[in-house]
CSV table of C-alpha atoms and ligand atoms in Angstrom, one decimal:
chain,number,residue,atom,x,y,z
N,1,MET,CA,-57.6,-79.4,-44.8
N,2,THR,CA,-60.3,-77.4,-46.5
N,3,HIS,CA,-60.1,-74.4,-48.7
N,4,VAL,CA,-63.2,-72.2,-48.6
N,5,ALA,CA,-64.1,-69.3,-51.0
N,6,VAL,CA,-66.4,-66.6,-49.8
N,7,ILE,CA,-68.0,-64.5,-52.5
N,8,GLY,CA,-70.9,-62.0,-52.9
N,9,SER,CA,-74.0,-63.3,-54.6
N,10,GLN,CA,-75.7,-60.0,-55.3
N,11,TRP,CA,-74.3,-56.5,-56.0
N,12,GLY,CA,-71.7,-56.4,-53.3
N,13,ASP,CA,-71.9,-55.2,-49.6
N,14,GLU,CA,-73.6,-58.4,-48.6
N,15,GLY,CA,-71.6,-58.6,-45.4
N,16,LYS,CA,-68.6,-60.6,-46.7
N,17,GLY,CA,-66.2,-58.8,-44.3
N,18,LYS,CA,-68.2,-59.9,-41.2
N,19,VAL,CA,-68.5,-63.5,-42.4
N,20,VAL,CA,-64.8,-63.8,-43.5
N,21,ASP,CA,-63.8,-62.4,-40.1
N,22,TRP,CA,-66.0,-65.0,-38.3
N,23,LEU,CA,-64.7,-67.9,-40.5
N,24,SER,CA,-61.1,-66.8,-40.3
N,25,GLU,CA,-60.9,-68.2,-36.7
N,26,ARG,CA,-60.9,-71.6,-38.4
N,27,ALA,CA,-58.4,-70.7,-41.2
N,28,GLU,CA,-54.6,-70.1,-41.1
N,29,VAL,CA,-54.4,-68.2,-44.4
N,30,ILE,CA,-56.8,-65.5,-45.8
N,31,VAL,CA,-56.4,-64.5,-49.4
N,32,ARG,CA,-57.9,-61.7,-51.5
N,33,PHE,CA,-57.9,-62.7,-55.2
N,34,GLN,CA,-59.6,-60.0,-57.2
N,35,GLY,CA,-60.7,-56.3,-57.1
N,36,GLY,CA,-58.8,-53.7,-55.3
N,37,HIS,CA,-59.6,-50.8,-52.9
N,38,ASN,CA,-63.0,-50.4,-54.5
N,39,ALA,CA,-64.1,-53.0,-51.9
N,40,GLY,CA,-65.2,-51.9,-48.4
N,41,HIS,CA,-65.5,-54.7,-45.9
N,42,THR,CA,-66.7,-53.9,-42.4
N,43,LEU,CA,-65.9,-55.9,-39.3
N,44,VAL,CA,-67.1,-55.2,-35.8
N,45,VAL,CA,-65.0,-56.9,-33.2
N,46,ASP,CA,-65.4,-56.2,-29.4
N,47,GLY,CA,-67.0,-52.9,-30.1
N,48,VAL,CA,-64.3,-51.7,-32.6
N,49,THR,CA,-65.2,-51.2,-36.2
N,50,TYR,CA,-62.6,-52.0,-38.9
N,51,LYS,CA,-63.2,-50.8,-42.5
N,52,LEU,CA,-60.9,-52.7,-44.8
N,53,SER,CA,-60.6,-52.1,-48.6
N,54,LEU,CA,-57.4,-53.8,-49.8
N,55,LEU,CA,-56.3,-55.7,-46.7
N,56,PRO,CA,-57.7,-59.2,-46.3
N,57,SER,CA,-60.1,-59.5,-43.4
N,58,GLY,CA,-57.7,-61.9,-41.7
N,59,VAL,CA,-55.5,-59.0,-40.5
N,60,VAL,CA,-57.6,-58.3,-37.5
N,61,ARG,CA,-56.7,-61.7,-35.9
N,62,PRO,CA,-53.2,-62.3,-34.7
N,63,ASN,CA,-51.2,-65.2,-36.1
N,64,LYS,CA,-53.0,-65.4,-39.4
N,65,LEU,CA,-51.3,-65.0,-42.7
N,66,SER,CA,-53.0,-62.5,-45.1
N,67,ILE,CA,-52.3,-62.6,-48.8
N,68,ILE,CA,-53.1,-60.2,-51.6
N,69,GLY,CA,-53.1,-62.4,-54.7
N,70,ASN,CA,-52.0,-61.7,-58.3
N,71,GLY,CA,-55.6,-61.1,-59.3
N,72,VAL,CA,-55.9,-58.0,-57.2
N,73,VAL,CA,-55.0,-54.5,-58.6
N,74,ILE,CA,-52.9,-52.7,-56.0
N,75,ASP,CA,-52.7,-48.9,-55.4
N,76,PRO,CA,-49.5,-48.9,-53.2
N,77,HIS,CA,-50.4,-45.5,-51.7
N,78,ALA,CA,-53.9,-46.6,-50.8
N,79,LEU,CA,-52.5,-49.8,-49.3
N,80,PHE,CA,-50.0,-48.0,-47.1
N,81,ASN,CA,-52.7,-45.4,-46.0
N,82,GLU,CA,-54.9,-48.3,-45.0
N,83,ILE,CA,-52.1,-50.0,-43.1
N,84,GLU,CA,-51.4,-46.7,-41.2
N,85,ARG,CA,-55.2,-46.4,-40.4
N,86,VAL,CA,-55.5,-50.0,-39.0
N,87,SER,CA,-52.2,-49.8,-37.2
N,88,ALA,CA,-53.6,-46.7,-35.4
N,89,GLN,CA,-56.4,-49.1,-34.3
N,90,GLY,CA,-53.8,-51.5,-32.8
N,91,LEU,CA,-53.3,-54.0,-35.6
N,92,HIS,CA,-49.8,-55.1,-36.4
N,93,ILE,CA,-49.0,-55.6,-40.1
N,94,THR,CA,-45.6,-56.9,-41.1
N,95,PRO,CA,-44.0,-58.5,-44.2
N,96,GLU,CA,-44.4,-61.8,-42.3
N,97,ASN,CA,-48.2,-61.6,-41.9
N,98,LEU,CA,-49.1,-59.7,-45.1
N,99,MET,CA,-47.7,-61.1,-48.3
N,100,ILE,CA,-48.4,-59.6,-51.7
N,101,ALA,CA,-48.1,-61.4,-55.0
N,102,ASP,CA,-45.0,-60.2,-56.9
N,103,ASN,CA,-46.9,-60.6,-60.2
N,104,ALA,CA,-49.9,-58.4,-59.2
N,105,ALA,CA,-50.6,-55.3,-61.3
N,106,LEU,CA,-50.4,-51.8,-59.8
N,107,ILE,CA,-52.9,-49.0,-59.9
N,108,LEU,CA,-51.1,-45.7,-60.7
N,109,PRO,CA,-52.3,-42.1,-60.5
N,110,VAL,CA,-52.9,-42.2,-64.3
N,111,HIS,CA,-55.6,-44.9,-63.7
N,112,GLN,CA,-57.6,-42.7,-61.5
N,113,HIS,CA,-57.5,-39.9,-64.1
N,114,MET,CA,-58.7,-42.4,-66.7
N,115,ASP,CA,-61.5,-43.6,-64.4
N,116,GLY,CA,-62.8,-40.0,-64.2
N,117,ILE,CA,-62.4,-39.4,-67.9
N,118,GLY,CA,-64.2,-42.7,-68.7
N,119,GLU,CA,-67.2,-41.7,-66.5
N,120,LYS,CA,-67.3,-38.3,-68.0
N,121,LEU,CA,-67.4,-39.7,-71.6
N,122,ARG,CA,-70.2,-42.1,-70.6
N,123,GLY,CA,-72.3,-39.1,-69.6
N,124,ALA,CA,-75.8,-40.0,-68.5
N,125,SER,CA,-75.0,-43.7,-68.8
N,126,LYS,CA,-72.1,-43.5,-66.4
N,127,ILE,CA,-71.4,-46.6,-64.3
N,128,GLY,CA,-71.0,-44.8,-61.0
N,129,THR,CA,-67.6,-46.3,-60.3
N,130,THR,CA,-65.8,-45.9,-57.1
N,131,ASN,CA,-63.2,-43.7,-59.0
N,132,ARG,CA,-60.3,-45.8,-57.6
N,133,GLY,CA,-58.8,-46.5,-61.0
N,134,ILE,CA,-59.8,-50.1,-60.9
N,135,GLY,CA,-61.2,-50.5,-64.5
N,136,PRO,CA,-58.3,-48.7,-66.2
N,137,ALA,CA,-55.7,-50.7,-64.2
N,138,TYR,CA,-57.3,-53.9,-65.3
N,139,GLU,CA,-57.5,-52.6,-68.9
N,140,ASP,CA,-53.7,-52.0,-68.8
N,141,LYS,CA,-53.2,-55.5,-67.3
N,142,ILE,CA,-55.1,-57.2,-70.1
N,143,GLY,CA,-53.5,-54.8,-72.6
N,144,ARG,CA,-50.1,-56.1,-71.4
N,145,ARG,CA,-48.9,-52.6,-70.4
N,146,ALA,CA,-49.3,-52.9,-66.6
N,147,ILE,CA,-46.5,-52.1,-64.1
N,148,ARG,CA,-46.4,-55.1,-61.7
N,149,VAL,CA,-45.0,-55.3,-58.2
N,150,CYS,CA,-41.9,-57.2,-59.4
N,151,ASP,CA,-41.1,-54.4,-61.8
N,152,LEU,CA,-40.2,-52.2,-58.9
N,153,GLY,CA,-37.1,-54.4,-58.3
N,154,GLU,CA,-36.0,-54.0,-61.9
N,155,PRO,CA,-35.4,-50.3,-62.5
N,156,GLU,CA,-34.5,-50.5,-66.2
N,157,VAL,CA,-37.6,-52.6,-67.0
N,158,LEU,CA,-39.7,-50.2,-64.9
N,159,ALA,CA,-38.5,-47.1,-66.7
N,160,SER,CA,-39.1,-48.5,-70.1
N,161,LYS,CA,-42.5,-49.9,-69.1
N,162,VAL,CA,-43.5,-46.5,-67.8
N,163,ASP,CA,-42.5,-44.9,-71.1
N,164,SER,CA,-44.9,-47.3,-73.0
N,165,LEU,CA,-47.7,-46.8,-70.5
N,166,LEU,CA,-47.5,-43.0,-70.6
N,167,ALA,CA,-47.3,-43.0,-74.4
N,168,TYR,CA,-50.5,-45.0,-74.5
N,169,HIS,CA,-52.4,-42.8,-72.1
N,170,ALA,CA,-51.1,-39.5,-73.5
N,171,VAL,CA,-53.6,-39.7,-76.3
N,172,MET,CA,-56.5,-39.8,-73.8
N,173,MET,CA,-55.0,-37.2,-71.5
N,174,ASP,CA,-54.6,-34.9,-74.5
N,175,TYR,CA,-58.2,-35.5,-75.6
N,176,ALA,CA,-59.4,-34.7,-72.1
N,177,GLU,CA,-57.3,-31.5,-72.2
N,178,LEU,CA,-55.4,-32.6,-69.2
N,179,PRO,CA,-51.6,-32.0,-68.8
N,180,PRO,CA,-49.5,-35.1,-69.7
N,181,ILE,CA,-48.4,-37.3,-66.8
N,182,ASN,CA,-44.9,-36.3,-65.7
N,183,LYS,CA,-42.7,-39.4,-66.0
N,184,ALA,CA,-40.1,-38.2,-63.4
N,185,GLU,CA,-42.8,-37.6,-60.9
N,186,LEU,CA,-44.4,-40.9,-61.5
N,187,LEU,CA,-41.1,-42.7,-61.2
N,188,ASP,CA,-40.2,-40.8,-58.0
N,189,GLY,CA,-43.6,-41.8,-56.6
N,190,LEU,CA,-42.9,-45.4,-57.3
N,191,ARG,CA,-39.3,-45.3,-56.0
N,192,SER,CA,-40.6,-43.8,-52.7
N,193,ILE,CA,-42.8,-46.9,-52.1
N,194,SER,CA,-40.8,-49.6,-53.8
N,195,ALA,CA,-38.6,-50.9,-50.9
N,196,ARG,CA,-41.6,-51.1,-48.6
N,197,LEU,CA,-43.9,-52.8,-51.1
N,198,LEU,CA,-41.1,-55.2,-52.2
N,199,SER,CA,-40.6,-56.2,-48.6
N,200,HIS,CA,-44.1,-57.8,-48.7
N,201,ALA,CA,-43.7,-59.2,-52.2
N,202,ARG,CA,-43.5,-63.0,-52.6
N,203,PRO,CA,-44.3,-65.7,-55.2
N,204,VAL,CA,-47.5,-66.3,-53.3
N,205,TRP,CA,-48.5,-69.3,-55.4
N,206,ARG,CA,-45.5,-71.1,-53.7
N,207,VAL,CA,-46.6,-69.9,-50.3
N,208,LEU,CA,-50.1,-71.2,-50.9
N,209,ARG,CA,-48.9,-74.5,-52.2
N,210,GLN,CA,-46.7,-75.0,-49.1
N,211,ALA,CA,-49.7,-74.0,-46.9
N,212,SER,CA,-51.8,-76.5,-48.6
N,213,MET,CA,-49.1,-79.2,-48.3
N,214,ASP,CA,-48.9,-78.4,-44.6
N,215,ARG,CA,-52.6,-79.1,-44.4
N,216,LYS,CA,-53.6,-75.5,-43.5
N,217,HIS,CA,-57.1,-74.2,-44.0
N,218,ILE,CA,-57.2,-71.4,-46.6
N,219,LEU,CA,-60.0,-68.9,-46.8
N,220,PHE,CA,-60.4,-66.9,-50.1
N,221,GLU,CA,-62.1,-63.6,-49.6
N,222,GLY,CA,-64.0,-62.3,-52.6
N,223,ALA,CA,-64.9,-58.6,-53.2
N,224,GLN,CA,-67.9,-57.2,-55.0
N,225,GLY,CA,-70.6,-59.7,-56.0
N,226,THR,CA,-71.8,-61.9,-58.8
N,227,MET,CA,-74.0,-59.3,-60.4
N,228,LEU,CA,-71.0,-57.0,-60.6
N,229,ASP,CA,-68.9,-59.8,-62.4
N,230,ILE,CA,-67.4,-58.6,-65.7
N,231,ASP,CA,-69.0,-61.6,-67.5
N,232,HIS,CA,-72.0,-62.6,-65.5
N,233,GLY,CA,-73.1,-59.3,-64.1
N,234,THR,CA,-75.3,-56.4,-65.3
N,235,TYR,CA,-72.8,-55.4,-68.0
N,236,PRO,CA,-71.7,-52.7,-68.6
N,237,PHE,CA,-72.8,-51.7,-65.0
N,238,VAL,CA,-70.2,-54.0,-63.4
N,239,THR,CA,-66.7,-53.9,-62.0
N,240,SER,CA,-63.7,-54.9,-64.1
N,241,SER,CA,-62.9,-58.3,-62.7
N,242,ASN,CA,-64.5,-61.7,-62.4
N,243,THR,CA,-66.0,-61.8,-58.9
N,244,ILE,CA,-67.1,-65.5,-58.8
N,245,ALA,CA,-65.2,-68.3,-57.1
N,246,GLY,CA,-63.4,-69.5,-60.3
N,247,CYS,CA,-61.3,-66.4,-59.9
N,248,ALA,CA,-60.0,-67.6,-56.5
N,249,ALA,CA,-57.8,-70.0,-58.5
N,250,THR,CA,-56.6,-67.7,-61.2
N,251,GLY,CA,-56.3,-64.8,-58.9
N,252,SER,CA,-54.0,-66.6,-56.4
N,253,GLY,CA,-52.2,-69.3,-58.4
N,254,MET,CA,-53.9,-72.4,-57.0
N,255,GLY,CA,-55.5,-75.1,-59.1
N,256,VAL,CA,-59.2,-75.1,-59.6
N,257,GLY,CA,-59.5,-78.3,-57.7
N,258,ALA,CA,-58.2,-76.6,-54.6
N,259,LEU,CA,-61.6,-75.2,-53.6
N,260,ASN,CA,-63.7,-77.5,-51.4
N,261,TYR,CA,-66.5,-75.2,-50.6
N,262,VAL,CA,-68.0,-72.0,-52.0
N,263,LEU,CA,-70.0,-69.8,-49.6
N,264,GLY,CA,-72.1,-67.1,-51.2
N,265,ILE,CA,-72.8,-64.2,-48.9
N,266,THR,CA,-76.4,-63.1,-49.4
N,267,LYS,CA,-78.3,-60.2,-47.9
N,268,ALA,CA,-81.8,-61.0,-46.8
N,269,TYR,CA,-83.0,-58.1,-49.2
N,270,THR,CA,-81.1,-56.5,-52.1
N,271,THR,CA,-78.9,-53.4,-52.4
N,272,ARG,CA,-76.8,-51.8,-55.1
N,273,VAL,CA,-74.5,-48.8,-55.3
N,274,GLY,CA,-74.0,-46.9,-58.5
N,275,SER,CA,-76.0,-47.1,-61.7
N,276,GLY,CA,-77.6,-50.1,-63.5
N,277,PRO,CA,-80.7,-52.2,-63.6
N,278,PHE,CA,-82.2,-53.3,-60.3
N,279,PRO,CA,-85.6,-55.0,-60.9
N,280,THR,CA,-86.7,-55.2,-57.2
N,281,GLU,CA,-85.6,-51.7,-56.3
N,282,LEU,CA,-88.0,-49.9,-53.9
N,283,THR,CA,-88.1,-46.1,-54.2
N,284,ASP,CA,-90.9,-45.9,-51.6
N,285,ASP,CA,-91.0,-45.7,-47.8
N,286,ILE,CA,-90.1,-49.4,-47.4
N,287,GLY,CA,-86.9,-48.9,-49.5
N,288,LYS,CA,-86.1,-45.9,-47.3
N,289,ARG,CA,-86.7,-47.9,-44.2
N,290,LEU,CA,-84.4,-50.7,-45.3
N,291,GLY,CA,-81.7,-48.2,-46.1
N,292,GLU,CA,-82.0,-46.5,-42.7
N,293,ARG,CA,-82.3,-49.7,-40.6
N,294,GLY,CA,-79.5,-51.4,-42.6
N,295,HIS,CA,-77.3,-48.3,-42.5
N,296,GLU,CA,-76.9,-48.7,-46.3
N,297,PHE,CA,-74.3,-46.2,-47.1
N,298,GLY,CA,-71.2,-47.2,-49.1
N,299,THR,CA,-68.1,-48.0,-47.0
N,300,VAL,CA,-65.8,-46.7,-49.7
N,301,THR,CA,-67.6,-43.7,-51.2
N,302,GLY,CA,-70.3,-42.9,-48.5
N,303,ARG,CA,-73.0,-43.0,-51.3
N,304,ALA,CA,-76.5,-44.1,-50.3
N,305,ARG,CA,-77.2,-47.7,-51.5
N,306,ARG,CA,-80.3,-48.4,-53.4
N,307,CYS,CA,-82.5,-50.9,-51.6
N,308,GLY,CA,-85.1,-53.4,-52.7
N,309,TRP,CA,-86.8,-56.8,-52.0
N,310,PHE,CA,-85.0,-60.1,-52.1
N,311,ASP,CA,-84.5,-61.3,-55.7
N,312,ALA,CA,-84.5,-65.1,-55.6
N,313,VAL,CA,-84.2,-65.4,-59.4
N,314,MET,CA,-81.0,-63.4,-59.3
N,315,VAL,CA,-79.5,-65.2,-56.3
N,316,ARG,CA,-80.4,-68.6,-57.9
N,317,GLN,CA,-78.5,-67.5,-61.0
N,318,ALA,CA,-75.5,-66.6,-58.7
N,319,VAL,CA,-75.8,-70.1,-57.1
N,320,HIS,CA,-75.6,-71.8,-60.4
N,321,ILE,CA,-73.0,-69.6,-62.1
N,322,GLY,CA,-70.7,-69.6,-59.0
N,323,GLY,CA,-71.2,-73.2,-58.0
N,324,LEU,CA,-72.3,-72.2,-54.5
N,325,ASN,CA,-72.4,-75.0,-51.9
N,326,GLY,CA,-74.2,-72.9,-49.3
N,327,ILE,CA,-75.0,-69.3,-48.5
N,328,ALA,CA,-74.5,-67.1,-45.4
N,329,LEU,CA,-77.8,-65.1,-45.1
N,330,THR,CA,-77.0,-61.7,-43.6
N,331,LYS,CA,-79.0,-58.7,-42.2
N,332,LEU,CA,-82.1,-60.6,-41.5
N,333,ASP,CA,-82.7,-58.3,-38.6
N,334,VAL,CA,-83.2,-55.3,-40.9
N,335,LEU,CA,-86.5,-56.9,-42.0
N,336,ASP,CA,-87.8,-57.1,-38.4
N,337,GLY,CA,-91.2,-55.4,-37.9
N,338,LEU,CA,-92.4,-55.4,-41.5
N,339,ASP,CA,-96.0,-56.7,-41.9
N,340,GLU,CA,-95.2,-58.5,-45.0
N,341,LEU,CA,-92.2,-59.2,-47.2
N,342,ARG,CA,-91.9,-59.9,-50.9
N,343,ILE,CA,-89.6,-62.2,-52.8
N,344,CYS,CA,-89.1,-62.0,-56.5
N,345,VAL,CA,-89.7,-65.4,-58.0
N,346,GLY,CA,-89.7,-64.6,-61.7
N,347,TYR,CA,-89.7,-61.8,-64.3
N,348,ARG,CA,-92.2,-60.5,-66.8
N,349,LEU,CA,-90.7,-59.1,-70.0
N,350,GLY,CA,-93.4,-57.9,-72.4
N,351,ASP,CA,-95.7,-61.0,-72.7
N,352,ARG,CA,-93.0,-63.4,-71.7
N,353,THR,CA,-92.3,-64.9,-68.2
N,354,LEU,CA,-88.6,-65.5,-67.4
N,355,ASP,CA,-87.1,-67.7,-64.7
N,356,TYR,CA,-83.6,-66.2,-65.2
N,357,PHE,CA,-82.1,-62.7,-65.5
N,358,PRO,CA,-81.5,-62.1,-69.3
N,359,ALA,CA,-78.2,-60.8,-70.6
N,360,GLY,CA,-79.4,-58.0,-72.9
N,361,GLN,CA,-79.0,-54.4,-71.6
N,362,ASN,CA,-82.6,-53.4,-72.6
N,363,ALA,CA,-84.1,-56.7,-71.3
N,364,GLN,CA,-82.3,-56.2,-68.0
N,365,ALA,CA,-83.6,-52.6,-67.7
N,366,HIS,CA,-87.2,-53.7,-68.5
N,367,VAL,CA,-87.9,-56.9,-66.7
N,368,GLU,CA,-90.6,-56.6,-64.1
N,369,PRO,CA,-90.5,-58.7,-61.0
N,370,ILE,CA,-93.1,-61.2,-60.2
N,371,TYR,CA,-93.5,-61.3,-56.4
N,372,GLU,CA,-94.6,-63.8,-53.9
N,373,THR,CA,-95.8,-62.3,-50.6
N,374,ILE,CA,-94.7,-63.7,-47.3
N,375,GLU,CA,-95.8,-62.9,-43.8
N,376,GLY,CA,-93.4,-60.7,-41.8
N,377,TRP,CA,-92.6,-60.9,-38.1
N,378,SER,CA,-92.9,-58.5,-35.2
N,379,ASP,CA,-90.4,-60.1,-32.8
N,380,THR,CA,-86.8,-59.1,-33.2
N,381,THR,CA,-84.2,-61.3,-34.8
N,382,HIS,CA,-81.5,-58.7,-34.0
N,383,GLY,CA,-78.6,-60.4,-32.2
N,384,CYS,CA,-80.2,-63.9,-32.2
N,385,ARG,CA,-77.5,-66.5,-31.7
N,386,THR,CA,-79.5,-69.7,-31.9
N,387,TRP,CA,-82.0,-71.0,-34.4
N,388,LYS,CA,-84.6,-71.5,-31.7
N,389,ASP,CA,-84.6,-67.8,-30.8
N,390,LEU,CA,-85.8,-66.9,-34.3
N,391,PRO,CA,-89.5,-66.1,-34.8
N,392,ALA,CA,-91.4,-68.8,-36.8
N,393,ALA,CA,-92.2,-66.4,-39.6
N,394,ALA,CA,-88.5,-65.6,-40.0
N,395,ILE,CA,-87.6,-69.3,-40.3
N,396,LYS,CA,-90.4,-69.6,-42.9
N,397,TYR,CA,-88.8,-66.8,-44.9
N,398,ILE,CA,-85.4,-68.5,-44.7
N,399,ARG,CA,-86.8,-71.8,-45.7
N,400,ARG,CA,-88.6,-70.3,-48.7
N,401,ILE,CA,-85.4,-68.6,-49.8
N,402,GLU,CA,-83.5,-71.9,-49.6
N,403,GLU,CA,-86.1,-73.6,-51.7
N,404,LEU,CA,-86.2,-70.8,-54.4
N,405,ILE,CA,-82.4,-70.4,-54.7
N,406,GLU,CA,-81.8,-74.1,-54.6
N,407,CYS,CA,-79.0,-73.8,-52.0
N,408,PRO,CA,-79.0,-74.3,-48.2
N,409,VAL,CA,-78.3,-71.6,-45.6
N,410,ALA,CA,-75.0,-72.5,-43.9
N,411,MET,CA,-74.7,-69.4,-41.8
N,412,LEU,CA,-77.1,-66.7,-40.6
N,413,SER,CA,-76.0,-63.2,-39.5
N,414,THR,CA,-78.2,-61.2,-37.2
N,415,SER,CA,-76.2,-58.0,-36.5
N,416,PRO,CA,-72.9,-56.4,-37.5
N,417,LYS,CA,-71.1,-58.0,-34.5
N,418,ARG,CA,-68.9,-61.0,-34.9
N,419,GLU,CA,-70.7,-63.1,-32.3
N,420,ASP,CA,-74.2,-62.5,-33.6
N,421,THR,CA,-73.9,-65.4,-36.1
N,422,ILE,CA,-75.6,-68.7,-36.3
N,423,LEU,CA,-73.7,-71.6,-37.8
N,424,VAL,CA,-75.9,-74.2,-39.5
N,425,ARG,CA,-73.2,-76.1,-41.3
N,426,ASP,CA,-69.5,-75.5,-41.0
N,427,PRO,CA,-68.0,-74.7,-44.5
N,428,PHE,CA,-64.6,-76.0,-43.3
N,429,LEU,CA,-66.1,-79.4,-42.8
N,430,GLY,CA,-67.0,-79.4,-46.5
M,1,GDP,P1,-69.1,-56.3,-47.6
M,1,GDP,O1,-68.6,-55.4,-48.6
M,1,GDP,O2,-69.8,-57.5,-48.2
M,1,GDP,O3,-68.0,-56.8,-46.7
M,1,GDP,O4,-70.2,-55.6,-46.8
M,1,GDP,P2,-70.1,-54.1,-46.2
M,1,GDP,O5,-69.2,-54.1,-45.0
M,1,GDP,O6,-69.8,-53.1,-47.2
M,1,GDP,O7,-71.6,-53.8,-45.8
M,1,GDP,C1,-72.3,-54.6,-44.9
M,1,GDP,C2,-72.7,-53.8,-43.7
M,1,GDP,O8,-73.7,-54.5,-43.0
M,1,GDP,C3,-71.6,-53.4,-42.7
M,1,GDP,O9,-71.9,-52.2,-42.2
M,1,GDP,C4,-71.7,-54.6,-41.7
M,1,GDP,O10,-71.2,-54.2,-40.4
M,1,GDP,C5,-73.2,-54.7,-41.6
M,1,GDP,N1,-73.7,-56.1,-41.3
M,1,GDP,C6,-73.1,-57.3,-41.6
M,1,GDP,N2,-73.9,-58.3,-41.2
M,1,GDP,C7,-75.0,-57.7,-40.6
M,1,GDP,C8,-76.2,-58.2,-40.0
M,1,GDP,O11,-76.5,-59.4,-40.0
M,1,GDP,N3,-77.1,-57.3,-39.6
M,1,GDP,C9,-76.9,-56.0,-39.6
M,1,GDP,N4,-77.8,-55.2,-39.1
M,1,GDP,N5,-75.8,-55.5,-40.2
M,1,GDP,C10,-74.9,-56.3,-40.7
M,2,IMO,P1,-67.5,-54.8,-51.8
M,2,IMO,O1,-66.4,-55.7,-51.8
M,2,IMO,C1,-70.6,-52.6,-53.9
M,2,IMO,C2,-69.6,-51.0,-57.8
M,2,IMO,C3,-69.5,-49.5,-58.0
M,2,IMO,C4,-69.9,-49.4,-59.4
M,2,IMO,C5,-69.3,-50.6,-60.1
M,2,IMO,C6,-68.0,-50.3,-60.8
M,2,IMO,O2,-67.5,-53.9,-50.7
M,2,IMO,O3,-68.8,-55.6,-51.9
M,2,IMO,P2,-65.5,-49.9,-59.9
M,2,IMO,O4,-64.9,-48.8,-59.1
M,2,IMO,O5,-65.3,-51.3,-59.4
M,2,IMO,O6,-65.0,-49.8,-61.4
M,2,IMO,O7,-67.1,-49.6,-59.9
M,2,IMO,O8,-69.1,-51.5,-59.1
M,2,IMO,N1,-68.7,-51.6,-56.8
M,2,IMO,C7,-69.2,-52.1,-55.6
M,2,IMO,N2,-70.5,-52.1,-55.1
M,2,IMO,N3,-69.6,-53.2,-53.2
M,2,IMO,C8,-68.4,-53.2,-53.7
M,2,IMO,O9,-67.4,-53.9,-53.1
M,2,IMO,C9,-68.1,-52.6,-54.9
M,2,IMO,N4,-67.0,-52.4,-55.7
M,2,IMO,C10,-67.4,-51.8,-56.8
M,2,IMO,O10,-70.4,-48.9,-57.1
M,2,IMO,O11,-71.3,-49.5,-59.5
M,3,MG,MG1,-68.7,-53.3,-49.1
């Protein structure tokens, strides 16, 4: 058996949902291990578009086991809304095909308040979060105050933990001149969902161990991307979890040795939603064209994504930090018809030249990209399903990317549709 982790290598929205959906044909178990419903993963299957936030992308295929691991922060109301939405599209979600880690932390309404307050306090340097309460929920988890799924089955523990949590947040609610959170209302809300949530709850680390012993293929579905990682990203303009493959182990309860292959999903150009540095950002007509052709609007918030040239320095960093074995290059078709393309191959910072993205906030904001220019192609790559259908210049672009990022292209995606995918090397074969 092989266990494959799929992660984003840029700032999210690289096309992870599409690639996980394609790969999940080969896997029996699909696991989310970090993030929450800040993620927005789009799948296009037989003309139907599914937008998933908290549910693993395995849910669209029958007979697959989907798991939400302990590393995910779960808003139960958002989860059930999402289940209703995809059920209306014909998917069948049950406690047998969707299991949730009993030790995962919950997102409560207070976390969304705190997300909003935090952004307000940051003023002009706000992060531009998805306002889903992700950061504050992780803060409570690390602060050892979180309410976890298993607490719903222990009413006395729950009531006393809610007391401590509300006492902690009362200070901030008061400072923000908001009314205190009503304990009875919060507990009623939790009681209303507890039986349903608990029906999905399992010690998923045991389920995963058994699956592994039964020689099943497991696919780990990352959310966000390496440059949004809490340690390795463009801090503080990041999300509040580790987004790299190492988190697949801690966020699910499997050993680090369980991963056989790490696939980095990589857009053929660069996008970012929210604030923060973006050296190759294009604010001109080309940037606008990429946004329009790539339909670059956030799946979760509908915000326009910022667009720019491919940054090979940043993706190489993601390859090294995340231990990527291969990448899936997506949205190549969006570059069709451009006379020439640019790839960032280094940065200039004052009188220095850098071959990596520095950690300092000022340095990140001021690096200037050094570009290499590459010939574009006029033929279309949209919907190509074999390598030989690709224009020679497009192949040259791919080869140059591989060279610069020091990692091979294992898959190529040429449209949002499941079938418009070229497999170069099967990650499940290691
Ligand atoms: P994720 O968050 O990484 O799963 O990515 P999103 O779903 O947020 O954004 C990727 C968008 O690009 C979605 O609308 C996909 O349907 C779409 N997409 C994925 N692969 C391709 C591709 O190869 N070509 C084009 N044109 N669109 C793609
Ligand atoms: P997927 O899985 C792109 C960004 C937000 C914001 C920052 C912090 O679809 O790739 P948060 O709400 O997490 O505290 O916001 O992270 N962000 C994403 N950007 N794709 C995502 O997920 C994202 N999830 C969070 O825009 O800049
Ligand atoms: Mg997305």
